[in-house]
Each structure stands twice: as structure tokens, then as C-alpha cells.
C-alpha positions as CSV (number, residue, x, y, z in Angstrom):
1,M,0.0,0.0,0.0
2,N,1.2,3.5,-0.9
3,Q,0.4,5.0,2.5
4,D,1.0,8.6,1.5
5,M,-1.4,8.2,-1.4
6,V,-4.1,6.6,0.7
7,L,-3.7,9.3,3.4
8,A,-4.2,12.0,0.8
9,L,-7.2,10.1,-0.6
10,F,-8.6,9.8,3.0
11,D,-8.1,13.5,3.6
12,Q,-9.9,14.4,0.4
13,Q,-12.8,12.0,0.4
14,M,-13.6,11.6,4.1
15,R,-12.6,15.1,5.4
16,R,-12.3,17.9,2.9
17,D,-15.2,16.6,0.6
18,A,-17.2,15.1,3.5
19,R,-20.9,14.5,3.3
20,A,-23.3,14.6,6.2
21,D,-23.7,11.3,7.9
22,N,-27.5,11.4,8.0
23,T,-30.3,13.6,6.6
24,G,-30.7,15.5,9.9
25,A,-27.2,16.9,9.7
26,R,-25.5,19.2,7.2
27,I,-21.9,20.0,6.1
28,E,-20.8,23.6,6.3
29,R,-17.6,25.1,4.7
30,A,-16.5,28.4,6.3
31,D,-13.6,30.0,8.1
32,G,-11.1,27.6,6.7
33,V,-12.8,24.5,8.1
34,V,-15.3,21.8,7.1
35,R,-17.8,21.0,9.8
36,Q,-20.9,18.9,10.4
37,V,-23.8,20.6,12.3
38,G,-26.7,18.5,13.4
39,S,-29.1,17.8,16.2
40,G,-28.1,16.8,19.7
41,D,-28.1,13.1,18.6
42,D,-25.9,13.8,15.7
43,W,-22.1,14.0,15.6
44,N,-21.2,17.7,15.7
45,G,-17.7,18.9,14.9
46,V,-14.9,19.9,12.7
47,L,-13.7,17.3,10.1
48,W,-11.1,19.3,8.2
49,S,-9.2,22.5,8.6
50,D,-6.8,24.4,6.4
51,L,-5.3,27.0,8.7
52,D,-2.2,29.1,9.1
53,E,-0.7,30.7,12.2
54,A,-2.1,34.1,11.4
55,G,-5.7,32.9,11.1
56,A,-5.9,29.9,13.3
57,D,-7.1,31.5,16.5
58,A,-9.9,33.5,14.7
59,A,-11.0,30.3,13.0
60,I,-11.2,28.4,16.3
61,A,-13.2,31.2,17.9
62,A,-15.6,31.2,14.9
63,Q,-16.3,27.5,15.5
64,V,-16.9,28.0,19.2
65,R,-19.4,30.7,18.3
66,R,-21.1,28.6,15.6
67,F,-21.7,25.6,17.8
68,T,-22.4,27.2,21.1
69,A,-25.0,29.4,19.4
70,A,-26.8,26.2,18.6
71,G,-26.3,24.9,22.2
72,R,-24.0,22.1,20.9
73,E,-21.1,20.3,22.4
74,F,-18.7,19.6,19.5
75,E,-15.5,17.9,18.6
76,W,-12.5,19.2,16.6
77,K,-11.1,16.0,15.1
78,L,-7.4,16.8,14.9
79,Y,-4.9,14.8,12.9
80,T,-1.2,14.7,13.5
81,H,-0.4,16.1,10.1
82,D,-2.9,19.1,10.4
83,R,-1.4,22.6,10.5
84,P,-0.3,24.8,12.0
85,A,1.9,22.6,14.1
86,D,0.8,24.3,17.3
87,L,-2.9,23.8,16.7
88,P,-3.2,21.4,19.7
89,G,-2.0,24.1,22.1
90,R,-4.3,26.7,20.5
91,L,-7.3,24.4,20.9
92,R,-6.5,23.8,24.6
93,A,-6.1,27.5,25.2
94,A,-9.5,28.0,23.6
95,G,-11.2,25.6,26.1
96,F,-11.1,22.3,24.2
97,A,-10.2,19.1,26.2
98,P,-8.3,16.4,24.4
99,E,-9.5,12.8,24.6
100,P,-7.3,9.7,24.1
101,E,-5.3,9.6,20.9
102,E,-6.2,7.0,18.3
103,T,-4.3,5.5,15.3
104,V,-6.0,5.8,11.9
105,M,-5.5,2.4,10.3
106,V,-6.4,1.3,6.8
107,A,-6.5,-2.0,4.9
108,E,-7.5,-2.9,1.4
109,V,-10.8,-4.8,1.7
110,A,-9.5,-7.5,-0.6
111,D,-6.6,-8.2,1.8
112,V,-8.6,-8.7,5.0
113,P,-9.9,-12.2,6.0
114,T,-13.6,-12.5,5.6
115,A,-14.2,-15.9,7.2
116,V,-16.1,-15.4,10.4
117,E,-14.9,-17.8,13.0
118,L,-17.0,-17.7,16.2
119,P,-16.4,-19.4,19.5
120,E,-18.7,-22.2,20.4
121,G,-22.1,-20.9,21.7
122,I,-21.9,-17.6,19.9
123,H,-24.2,-16.4,17.1
124,L,-24.4,-13.1,15.3
125,L,-27.5,-10.8,15.4
126,P,-27.7,-8.0,12.8
127,V,-28.8,-4.7,14.3
128,T,-32.0,-3.7,12.4
129,D,-34.3,-2.1,15.0
130,A,-34.5,-0.4,18.4
131,A,-34.4,-3.7,20.3
132,S,-31.3,-5.0,18.7
133,A,-29.7,-1.5,18.8
134,E,-30.2,-1.5,22.6
135,L,-28.3,-4.8,22.8
136,M,-25.4,-3.0,21.0
137,A,-25.7,-0.2,23.6
138,D,-25.5,-2.8,26.4
139,V,-22.2,-4.0,25.0
140,H,-20.8,-0.4,24.8
141,R,-21.7,0.3,28.4
142,S,-19.9,-2.9,29.6
143,A,-17.0,-2.7,27.2
144,F,-16.2,1.0,27.4
145,G,-17.8,2.1,30.7
146,V,-19.8,4.9,29.1
147,D,-23.4,5.3,28.0
148,R,-23.7,6.9,24.5
149,P,-27.4,6.9,23.6
150,E,-26.6,9.3,20.7
151,I,-24.6,6.5,19.0
152,V,-27.7,4.2,19.0
153,A,-30.0,7.1,17.8
154,G,-27.5,8.1,15.1
155,F,-27.2,4.5,13.8
156,L,-30.9,4.0,13.7
157,A,-31.4,7.3,11.8
158,R,-28.8,6.4,9.3
159,F,-30.0,2.9,8.8
160,A,-33.6,4.2,8.3
161,D,-32.4,6.8,5.8
162,A,-29.9,4.8,3.8
163,P,-29.6,1.2,5.0
164,E,-27.0,0.4,2.3
165,T,-24.6,2.8,4.1
166,A,-24.8,1.4,7.6
167,A,-24.6,-2.0,9.3
168,A,-24.1,-3.2,12.8
169,V,-24.0,-6.6,14.5
170,V,-24.1,-8.0,18.0
171,A,-22.4,-11.3,19.0
172,M,-24.7,-13.1,21.4
173,A,-23.9,-15.8,23.9
174,G,-27.4,-17.3,24.1
175,D,-29.5,-14.2,24.9
176,V,-26.7,-12.2,26.3
177,P,-24.9,-9.6,24.1
178,V,-21.1,-9.9,24.5
179,S,-19.6,-8.1,21.5
180,A,-20.8,-5.5,19.0
181,A,-19.5,-3.4,16.1
182,R,-20.8,-1.2,13.3
183,M,-19.8,0.0,9.9
184,E,-20.5,3.2,8.0
185,I,-20.1,3.7,4.2
186,S,-19.8,7.2,2.8
187,P,-21.4,7.1,-0.7
188,G,-19.0,8.2,-3.5
189,T,-15.9,7.3,-1.5
190,D,-13.6,4.3,-1.4
191,F,-13.8,3.9,2.4
192,A,-15.9,1.9,4.8
193,G,-15.4,3.0,8.4
194,L,-15.4,0.4,11.2
195,W,-16.6,1.8,14.5
196,G,-17.5,0.8,18.0
197,G,-15.9,-2.6,18.0
198,G,-16.0,-3.8,21.7
199,T,-16.3,-6.9,23.7
200,V,-17.4,-7.3,27.3
201,P,-14.4,-8.1,29.6
202,E,-15.2,-11.7,30.4
203,W,-15.3,-12.6,26.6
204,R,-12.1,-10.8,25.5
205,G,-9.3,-12.8,24.1
206,R,-11.5,-15.3,22.3
207,G,-11.5,-13.9,18.8
208,L,-14.7,-12.0,18.8
209,Y,-13.2,-8.6,17.7
210,R,-11.4,-10.4,14.9
211,A,-14.6,-12.1,13.9
212,L,-16.6,-8.9,13.7
213,V,-13.9,-7.3,11.6
214,A,-14.2,-10.2,9.2
215,F,-18.0,-9.9,9.2
216,R,-17.8,-6.2,8.2
217,A,-15.1,-6.8,5.7
218,R,-17.3,-9.2,3.9
219,L,-20.1,-6.7,3.8
220,A,-17.8,-4.0,2.6
221,A,-16.6,-6.2,-0.2
222,E,-20.2,-6.9,-1.2
223,R,-20.9,-3.2,-1.3
224,G,-18.0,-2.3,-3.5
225,C,-15.7,-0.6,-1.0
226,R,-11.9,-0.6,-1.6
227,Y,-10.6,0.3,1.9
228,L,-11.5,-0.3,5.5
229,Q,-10.7,2.4,8.0
230,V,-10.5,2.3,11.8
231,D,-9.7,4.8,14.4
232,A,-7.9,2.3,16.6
233,S,-7.3,2.3,20.3
234,D,-4.1,0.8,21.8
235,Q,-6.1,-2.3,22.6
236,S,-7.4,-2.9,19.1
237,R,-4.3,-1.8,17.2
238,P,-2.3,-5.1,17.6
239,I,-5.2,-7.2,16.4
240,L,-5.7,-4.9,13.3
241,L,-1.9,-5.1,12.5
242,R,-2.2,-8.9,12.5
243,L,-5.2,-8.6,10.1
244,G,-3.2,-6.5,7.6
245,F,-4.1,-3.0,8.6
246,V,-1.4,-0.3,8.4
247,P,-1.2,3.0,10.4
248,L,-1.6,6.2,8.4
249,T,-1.6,8.9,11.0
250,T,-3.0,9.5,14.5
251,T,-6.1,11.5,15.5
252,T,-7.1,13.1,18.7
253,P,-10.7,14.4,19.4
254,Y,-10.6,17.8,21.0
255,V,-14.0,18.4,22.7
256,Y,-15.6,21.7,23.5
257,R,-18.4,21.7,26.1
258,P,-20.3,24.9,26.4
259,R,-20.2,26.3,29.9
């Protein structure tokens, strides 16, 4: 893989030329940034910026005004290669709080194993309605220790609007959800994003994360995607490396919460 070429393609398709991820949100281009503005259940934030030292602080202040005027908490999704180089410090000075850094990893769909190998006693349940989406939320609460109802609401909205662009699955041990993951496809791009892959503590180390990557890789291949993209935590990065993913850059969410 030509990593520089793929990173440039990712920046162009998924950030600079981004489309809203559901019909309730919209993309705005102003003040040197590309941002998504939506409802309280949507992801709100800055996807791309093209700033210099002279104009960065004014652009940051403009985003704060835009989102706080709508009463929105929002995220500035900062990548290591974004400029100016001191943008992280400028965001902190403006009241943004950094969350844990993640590694942007990419693989060609054709190179990722698609055979879904499940431990004994496990079956997969596609997420297609509110009840199965709540099972996915149960896994997230146990795996990550947080409750994110907006993720469930956002997935259901996207699935209702354009089911070909979204998929999610829950691994069930009998009637107990033990692992879950979802996938988002941006129409007109080469990428399928893998999100939310998590397993409850007592089921880790048994191949469930790997199985759900394979399940989504098969769907991505069927839907004509060329690349899989993951914002990987330190926990998932070693698994993804073994599956053929390569790191392109790192990303840190900088979150602004209105006072």
C-alpha cells in the first residue's frame, strides 16, 4: 500500500469533501474548516481544517461561536499532520479538552480475511431495529464504561435513511450480548469506516473482535468498498496489525463543552 497516497485520498474523500452522515445533519464550509452541524443526537464537529498561524485563533473562535450558538457540544477532530503545528495548544487555550489519541489504520478490503470464525455458543445478530440496537448499547456500556445513547440514535437514523450505508452486528452468547460493532459507508468514496468494536471483559481474548472485523469486511466487499478504515485504540491496534491494517496517522478528538 502506498500510505502517502491513501492518506491523501482519505483526507480528500472523508474530510475535505465530507458528506453529512445522515439527513438530519449538514456540512458547512466556512472560516477555513469543514464542519458537520446537526441535532443533539448527531455528531457535531470539525472534520477538516486548512489554517495558518495568522488565522488559526480566529477560525477556532468562529467554530466555538457557531456551535455554542446552537447549544451544541462539539469535537474538533485533529490529525497529527494538520497545520499549524501548534494547533493542539491553540485548541487547549480556547477551552477544548483532548480525549485519548487513536491511530488511523487502513487496509484494502481484498486483503482482509472474511471468514467469520466464532467461539462455540456464539451467534451473530444484525442490528435492524431499536431492540437490537439496545443490545449494542449494552455492550458499549460494559466494554467502554460509558453510556452513549446518541450512537444508537444516530445509527438507527442512518439505517432508516440509507440502509446500504450502515450496518451493525451483535455477538450473542445465548440471549446475552457480548460483543458489538458497526460499519458506515460514505457514498461516493472508497472507504468503509469500522466503528464501535468492543467486547465485554469476560469474553475478551476469544477472537470476537477479529470475527466482527471479518464480518464487516465481507459486507464492505459486497458493497464495493476498496478500503476499511479504523480509528484504533491501543487495545485494538495489535489485532488490526495482524489482520493486515497499516497505520496512516493519528487523530485526537478535542471536545468543547459549552459552559
